[in-house]
PDB file of C-alpha atoms in Angstrom:
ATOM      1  CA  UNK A   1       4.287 -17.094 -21.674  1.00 44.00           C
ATOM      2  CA  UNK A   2       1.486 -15.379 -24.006  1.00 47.00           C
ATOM      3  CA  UNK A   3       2.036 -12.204 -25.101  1.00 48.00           C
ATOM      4  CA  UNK A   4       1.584  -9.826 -21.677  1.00 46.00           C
ATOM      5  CA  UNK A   5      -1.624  -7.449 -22.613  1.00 53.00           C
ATOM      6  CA  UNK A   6      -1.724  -3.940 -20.816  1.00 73.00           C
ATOM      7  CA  UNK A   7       1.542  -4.427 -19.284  1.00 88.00           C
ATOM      8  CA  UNK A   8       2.040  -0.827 -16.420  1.00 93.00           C
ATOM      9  CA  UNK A   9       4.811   0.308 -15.560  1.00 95.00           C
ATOM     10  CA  UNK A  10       4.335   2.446 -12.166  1.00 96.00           C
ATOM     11  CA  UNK A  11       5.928   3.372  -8.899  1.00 97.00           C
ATOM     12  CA  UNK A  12       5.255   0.701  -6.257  1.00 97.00           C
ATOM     13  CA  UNK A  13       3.384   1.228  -2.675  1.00 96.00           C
ATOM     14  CA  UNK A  14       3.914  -0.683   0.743  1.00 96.00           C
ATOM     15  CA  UNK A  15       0.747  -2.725  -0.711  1.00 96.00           C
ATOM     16  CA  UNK A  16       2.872  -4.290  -3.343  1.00 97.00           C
ATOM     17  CA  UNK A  17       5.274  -5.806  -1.465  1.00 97.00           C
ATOM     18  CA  UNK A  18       4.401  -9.037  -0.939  1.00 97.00           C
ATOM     19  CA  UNK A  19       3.829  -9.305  -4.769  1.00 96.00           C
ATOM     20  CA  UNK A  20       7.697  -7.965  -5.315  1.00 97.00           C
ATOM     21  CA  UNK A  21       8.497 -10.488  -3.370  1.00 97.00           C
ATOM     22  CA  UNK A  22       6.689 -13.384  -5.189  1.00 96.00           C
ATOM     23  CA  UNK A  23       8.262 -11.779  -8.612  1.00 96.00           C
ATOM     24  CA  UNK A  24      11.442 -12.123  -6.893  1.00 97.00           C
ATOM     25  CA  UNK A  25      11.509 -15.487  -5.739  1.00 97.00           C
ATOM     26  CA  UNK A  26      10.234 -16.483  -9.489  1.00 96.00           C
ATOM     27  CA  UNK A  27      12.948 -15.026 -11.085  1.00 96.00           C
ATOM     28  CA  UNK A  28      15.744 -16.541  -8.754  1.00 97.00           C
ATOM     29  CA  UNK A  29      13.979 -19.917  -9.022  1.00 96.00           C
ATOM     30  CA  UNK A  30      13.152 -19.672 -12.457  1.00 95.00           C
ATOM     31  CA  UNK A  31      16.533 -17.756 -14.192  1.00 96.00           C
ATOM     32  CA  UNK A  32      19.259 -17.900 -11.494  1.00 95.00           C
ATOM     33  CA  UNK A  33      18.791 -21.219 -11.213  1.00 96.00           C
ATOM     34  CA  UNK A  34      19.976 -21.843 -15.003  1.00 96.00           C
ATOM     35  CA  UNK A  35      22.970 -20.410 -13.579  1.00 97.00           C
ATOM     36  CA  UNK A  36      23.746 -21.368  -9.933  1.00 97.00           C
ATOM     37  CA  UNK A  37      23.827 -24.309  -7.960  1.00 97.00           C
ATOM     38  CA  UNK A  38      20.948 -25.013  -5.846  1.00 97.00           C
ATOM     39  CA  UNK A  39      22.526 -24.005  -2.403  1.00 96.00           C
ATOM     40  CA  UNK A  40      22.762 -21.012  -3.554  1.00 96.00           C
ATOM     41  CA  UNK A  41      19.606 -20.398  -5.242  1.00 97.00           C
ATOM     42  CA  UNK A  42      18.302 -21.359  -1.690  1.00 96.00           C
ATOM     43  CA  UNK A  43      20.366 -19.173   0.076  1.00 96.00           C
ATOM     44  CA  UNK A  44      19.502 -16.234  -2.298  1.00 95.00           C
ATOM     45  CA  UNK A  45      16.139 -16.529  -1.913  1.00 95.00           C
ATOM     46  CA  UNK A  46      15.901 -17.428   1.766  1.00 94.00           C
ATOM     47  CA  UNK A  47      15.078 -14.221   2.999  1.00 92.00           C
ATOM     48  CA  UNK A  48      13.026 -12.879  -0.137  1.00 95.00           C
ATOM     49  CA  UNK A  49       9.395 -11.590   1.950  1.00 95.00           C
ATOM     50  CA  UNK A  50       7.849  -8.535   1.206  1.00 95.00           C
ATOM     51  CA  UNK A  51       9.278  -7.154   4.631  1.00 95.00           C
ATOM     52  CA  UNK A  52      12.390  -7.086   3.094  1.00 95.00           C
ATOM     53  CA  UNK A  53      11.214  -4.189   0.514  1.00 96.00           C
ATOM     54  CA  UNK A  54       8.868  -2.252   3.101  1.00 97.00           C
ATOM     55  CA  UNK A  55      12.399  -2.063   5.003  1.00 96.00           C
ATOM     56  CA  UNK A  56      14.063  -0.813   1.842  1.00 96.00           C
ATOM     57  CA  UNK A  57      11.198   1.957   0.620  1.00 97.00           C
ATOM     58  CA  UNK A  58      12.049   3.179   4.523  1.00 96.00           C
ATOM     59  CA  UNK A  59      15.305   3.577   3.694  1.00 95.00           C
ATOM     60  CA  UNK A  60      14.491   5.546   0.674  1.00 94.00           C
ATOM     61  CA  UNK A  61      15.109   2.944  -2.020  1.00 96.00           C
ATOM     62  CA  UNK A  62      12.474   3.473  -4.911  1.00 97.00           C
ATOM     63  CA  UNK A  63      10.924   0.440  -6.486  1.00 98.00           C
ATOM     64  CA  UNK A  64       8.791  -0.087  -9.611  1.00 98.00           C
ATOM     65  CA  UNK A  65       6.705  -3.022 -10.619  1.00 98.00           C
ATOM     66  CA  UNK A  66       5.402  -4.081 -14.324  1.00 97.00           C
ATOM     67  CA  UNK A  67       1.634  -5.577 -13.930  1.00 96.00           C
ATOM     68  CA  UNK A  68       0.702  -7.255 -16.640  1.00 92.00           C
ATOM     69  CA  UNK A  69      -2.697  -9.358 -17.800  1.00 80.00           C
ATOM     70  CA  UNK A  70      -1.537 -12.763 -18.522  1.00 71.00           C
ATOM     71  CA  UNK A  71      -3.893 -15.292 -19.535  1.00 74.00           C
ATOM     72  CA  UNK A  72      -6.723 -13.384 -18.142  1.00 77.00           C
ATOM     73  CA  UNK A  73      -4.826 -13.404 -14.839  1.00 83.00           C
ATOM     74  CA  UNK A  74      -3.188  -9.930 -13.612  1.00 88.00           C
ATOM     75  CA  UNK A  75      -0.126 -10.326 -11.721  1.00 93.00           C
ATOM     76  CA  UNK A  76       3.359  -8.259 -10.762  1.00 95.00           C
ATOM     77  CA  UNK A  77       5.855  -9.519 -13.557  1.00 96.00           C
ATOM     78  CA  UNK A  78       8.729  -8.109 -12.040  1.00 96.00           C
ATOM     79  CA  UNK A  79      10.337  -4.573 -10.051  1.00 97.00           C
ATOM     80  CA  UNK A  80      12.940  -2.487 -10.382  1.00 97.00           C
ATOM     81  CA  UNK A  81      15.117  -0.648  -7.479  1.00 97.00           C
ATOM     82  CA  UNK A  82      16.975   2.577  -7.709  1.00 96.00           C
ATOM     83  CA  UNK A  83      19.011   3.811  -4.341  1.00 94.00           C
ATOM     84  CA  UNK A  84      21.727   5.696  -3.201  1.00 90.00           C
ATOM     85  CA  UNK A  85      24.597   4.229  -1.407  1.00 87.00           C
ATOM     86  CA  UNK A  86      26.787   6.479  -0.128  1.00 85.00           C
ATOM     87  CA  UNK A  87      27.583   8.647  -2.963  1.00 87.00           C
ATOM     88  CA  UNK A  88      27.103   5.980  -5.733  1.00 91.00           C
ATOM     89  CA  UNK A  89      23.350   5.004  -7.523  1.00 95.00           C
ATOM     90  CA  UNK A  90      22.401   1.338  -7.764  1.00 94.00           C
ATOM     91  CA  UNK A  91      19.445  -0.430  -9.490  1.00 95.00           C
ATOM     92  CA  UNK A  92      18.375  -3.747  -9.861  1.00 95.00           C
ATOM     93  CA  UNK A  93      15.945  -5.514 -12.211  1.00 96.00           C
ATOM     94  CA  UNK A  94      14.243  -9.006 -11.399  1.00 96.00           C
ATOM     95  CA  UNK A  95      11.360 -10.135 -13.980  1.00 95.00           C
ATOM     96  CA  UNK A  96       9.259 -13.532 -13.726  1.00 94.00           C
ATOM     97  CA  UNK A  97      10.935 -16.142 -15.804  1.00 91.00           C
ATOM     98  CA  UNK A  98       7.736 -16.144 -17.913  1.00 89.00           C
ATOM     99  CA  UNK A  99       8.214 -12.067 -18.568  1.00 88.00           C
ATOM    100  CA  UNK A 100      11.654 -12.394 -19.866  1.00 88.00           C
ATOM    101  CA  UNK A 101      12.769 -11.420 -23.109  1.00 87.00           C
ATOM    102  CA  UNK A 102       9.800  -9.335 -23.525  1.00 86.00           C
ATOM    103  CA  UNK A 103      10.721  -5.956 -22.721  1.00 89.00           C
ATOM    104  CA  UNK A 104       9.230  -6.002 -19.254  1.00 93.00           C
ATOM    105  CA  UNK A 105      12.833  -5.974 -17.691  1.00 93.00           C
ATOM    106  CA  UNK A 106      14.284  -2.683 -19.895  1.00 94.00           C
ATOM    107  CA  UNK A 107      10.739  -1.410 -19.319  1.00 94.00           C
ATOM    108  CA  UNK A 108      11.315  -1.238 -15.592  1.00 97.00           C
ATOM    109  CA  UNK A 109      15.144  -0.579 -16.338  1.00 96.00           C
ATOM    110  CA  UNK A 110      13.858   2.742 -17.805  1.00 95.00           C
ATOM    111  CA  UNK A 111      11.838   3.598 -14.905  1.00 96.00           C
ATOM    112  CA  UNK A 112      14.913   3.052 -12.304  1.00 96.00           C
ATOM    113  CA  UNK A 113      17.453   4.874 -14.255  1.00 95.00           C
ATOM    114  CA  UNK A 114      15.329   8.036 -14.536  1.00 95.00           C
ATOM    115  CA  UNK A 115      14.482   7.914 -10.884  1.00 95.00           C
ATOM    116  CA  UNK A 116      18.577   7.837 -10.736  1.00 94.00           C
ATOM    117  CA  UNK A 117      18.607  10.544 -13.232  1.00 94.00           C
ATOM    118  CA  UNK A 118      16.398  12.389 -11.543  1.00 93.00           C
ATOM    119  CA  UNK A 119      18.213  12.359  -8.480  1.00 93.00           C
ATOM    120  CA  UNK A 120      21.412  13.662 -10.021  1.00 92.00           C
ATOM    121  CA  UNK A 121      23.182  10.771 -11.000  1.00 93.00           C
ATOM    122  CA  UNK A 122      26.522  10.567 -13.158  1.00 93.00           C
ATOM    123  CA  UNK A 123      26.611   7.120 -13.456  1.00 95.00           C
ATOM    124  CA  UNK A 124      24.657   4.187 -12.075  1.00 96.00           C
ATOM    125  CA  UNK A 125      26.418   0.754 -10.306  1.00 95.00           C
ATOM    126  CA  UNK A 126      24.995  -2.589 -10.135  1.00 95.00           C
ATOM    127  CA  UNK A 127      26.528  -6.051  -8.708  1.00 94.00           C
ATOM    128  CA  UNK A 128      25.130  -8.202 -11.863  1.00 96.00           C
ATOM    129  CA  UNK A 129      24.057 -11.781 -11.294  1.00 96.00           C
ATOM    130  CA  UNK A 130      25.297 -14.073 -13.606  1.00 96.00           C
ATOM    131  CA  UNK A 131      22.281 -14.593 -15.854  1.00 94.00           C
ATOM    132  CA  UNK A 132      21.619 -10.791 -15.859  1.00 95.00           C
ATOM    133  CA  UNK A 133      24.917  -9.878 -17.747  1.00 96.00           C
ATOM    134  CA  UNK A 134      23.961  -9.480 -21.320  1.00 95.00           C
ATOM    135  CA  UNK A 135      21.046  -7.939 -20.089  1.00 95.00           C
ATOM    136  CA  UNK A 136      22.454  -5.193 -18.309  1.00 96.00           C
ATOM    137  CA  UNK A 137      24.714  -4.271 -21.060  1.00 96.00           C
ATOM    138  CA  UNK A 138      22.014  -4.464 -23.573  1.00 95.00           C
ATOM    139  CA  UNK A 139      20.711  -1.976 -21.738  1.00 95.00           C
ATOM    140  CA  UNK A 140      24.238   0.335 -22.131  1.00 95.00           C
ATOM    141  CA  UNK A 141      26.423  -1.072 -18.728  1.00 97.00           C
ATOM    142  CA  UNK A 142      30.042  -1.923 -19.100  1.00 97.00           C
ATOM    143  CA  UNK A 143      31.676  -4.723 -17.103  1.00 96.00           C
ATOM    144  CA  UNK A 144      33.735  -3.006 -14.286  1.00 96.00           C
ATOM    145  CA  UNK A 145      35.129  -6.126 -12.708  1.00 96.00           C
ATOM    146  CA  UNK A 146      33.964  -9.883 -11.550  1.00 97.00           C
ATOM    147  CA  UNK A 147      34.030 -10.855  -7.864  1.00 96.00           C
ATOM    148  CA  UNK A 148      31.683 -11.996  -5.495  1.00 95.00           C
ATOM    149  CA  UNK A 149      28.649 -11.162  -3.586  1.00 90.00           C
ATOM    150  CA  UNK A 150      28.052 -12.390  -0.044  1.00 92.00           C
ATOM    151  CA  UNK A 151      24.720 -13.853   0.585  1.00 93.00           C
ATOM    152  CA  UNK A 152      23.228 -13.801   4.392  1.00 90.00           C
ATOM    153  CA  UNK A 153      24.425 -16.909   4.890  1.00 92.00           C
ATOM    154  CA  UNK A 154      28.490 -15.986   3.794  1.00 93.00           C
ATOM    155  CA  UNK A 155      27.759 -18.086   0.864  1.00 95.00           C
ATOM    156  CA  UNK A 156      29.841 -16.747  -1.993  1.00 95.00           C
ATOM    157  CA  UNK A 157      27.599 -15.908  -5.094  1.00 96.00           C
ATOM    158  CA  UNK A 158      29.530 -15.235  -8.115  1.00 97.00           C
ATOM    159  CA  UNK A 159      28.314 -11.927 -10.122  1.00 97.00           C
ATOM    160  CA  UNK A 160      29.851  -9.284 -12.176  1.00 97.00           C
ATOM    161  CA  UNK A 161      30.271  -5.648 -11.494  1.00 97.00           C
ATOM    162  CA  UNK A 162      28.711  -3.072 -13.727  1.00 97.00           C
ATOM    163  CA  UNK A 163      28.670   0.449 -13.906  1.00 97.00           C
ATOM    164  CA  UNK A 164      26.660   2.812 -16.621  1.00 97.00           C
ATOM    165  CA  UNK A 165      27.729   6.125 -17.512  1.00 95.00           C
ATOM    166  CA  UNK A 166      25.019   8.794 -17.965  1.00 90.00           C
ATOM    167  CA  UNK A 167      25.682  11.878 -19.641  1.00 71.00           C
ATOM    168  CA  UNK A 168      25.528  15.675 -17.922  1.00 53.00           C
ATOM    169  CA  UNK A 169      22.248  17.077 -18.247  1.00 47.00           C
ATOM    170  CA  UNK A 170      20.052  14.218 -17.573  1.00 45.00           C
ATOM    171  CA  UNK A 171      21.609  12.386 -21.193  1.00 45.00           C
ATOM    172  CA  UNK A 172      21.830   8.804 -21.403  1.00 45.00           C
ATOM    173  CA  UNK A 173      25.693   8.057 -22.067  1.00 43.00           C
ATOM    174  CA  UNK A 174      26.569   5.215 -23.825  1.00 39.00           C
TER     175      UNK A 174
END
């Protein structure tokens, strides 16, 4: 990928949804795939529409996207998800395979985990995909456990529990 130019980070609306969902379905083709087998990269991304994320901003989950100008072309390069589950905060982070390793993915970390923050969070959960890992706890989480997530289809999907610590009084913990 170029260098993204004017890369924004901002809240996303019902309009972007369809665009989440093309970001998505990049980075499961594009990086999950380095690390699954292809029934379950199929599986996974099966049921990746932008219906899927209108149903989740009605449930309350909060999603960001990072738009970015690349090659003259402006496009979503990837979202980020904070919601509350029960009593426990979760975010996600999916970039374009082109966007990663360019900051777009802590970028859009940044915005989740204040959103989290914001809504009184001590600590923040994730179930980490395999190819995610190292950059999860670049980005401060600890390994909590490894197990398995169940995709619609009761495909196993191997991934890795994380959990990040944040510090009373809106502090990042380490």
């Amino acid at each position: 990928m170029k260098q993204a130019v004017n890369v924004e980070i901002r809240r996303a609306q019902l309009v972007d949804v369809d665009q989440i969902a093309a970001a998505h379905l990049d980075s499961i083709r594009s990086i999950g795939a380095l690390y699954y087998p292809p029934d379950v990269v199929n599986d996974w991304s099966a049921r990746v529409k932008g219906d899927l994320y209108a149903n989740a901003m009605a449930r309350g989950e909060v999603f960001f996207i990072a738009i970015g100008d690349v090659d003259g072309k402006s496009e979503v390069l990837g979202f980020s998800s904070h919601r509350l589950d029960g009593s426990e905060h979760h975010t996600a982070v999916y970039v374009r395979g082109k966007a990663a390793r360019h900051g777009v993915g802590s970028g859009l970390f940044r915005m989740a985990e204040a959103s989290a923050i914001a809504a009184g969070a001590s600590s923040i959960h994730l179930d980490s995909s395999l190819g995610a890992v190292e950059f999860y706890k670049a980005n401060g989480f600890e390994e909590a456990g490894r197990g398995e997530h169940r995709l619609w289809s009761g495909r196993p999907m191997a991934c890795v529990f994380m959990r990040k610590l944040l510090r009373a009084g809106g502090g990042l913990g380490v």
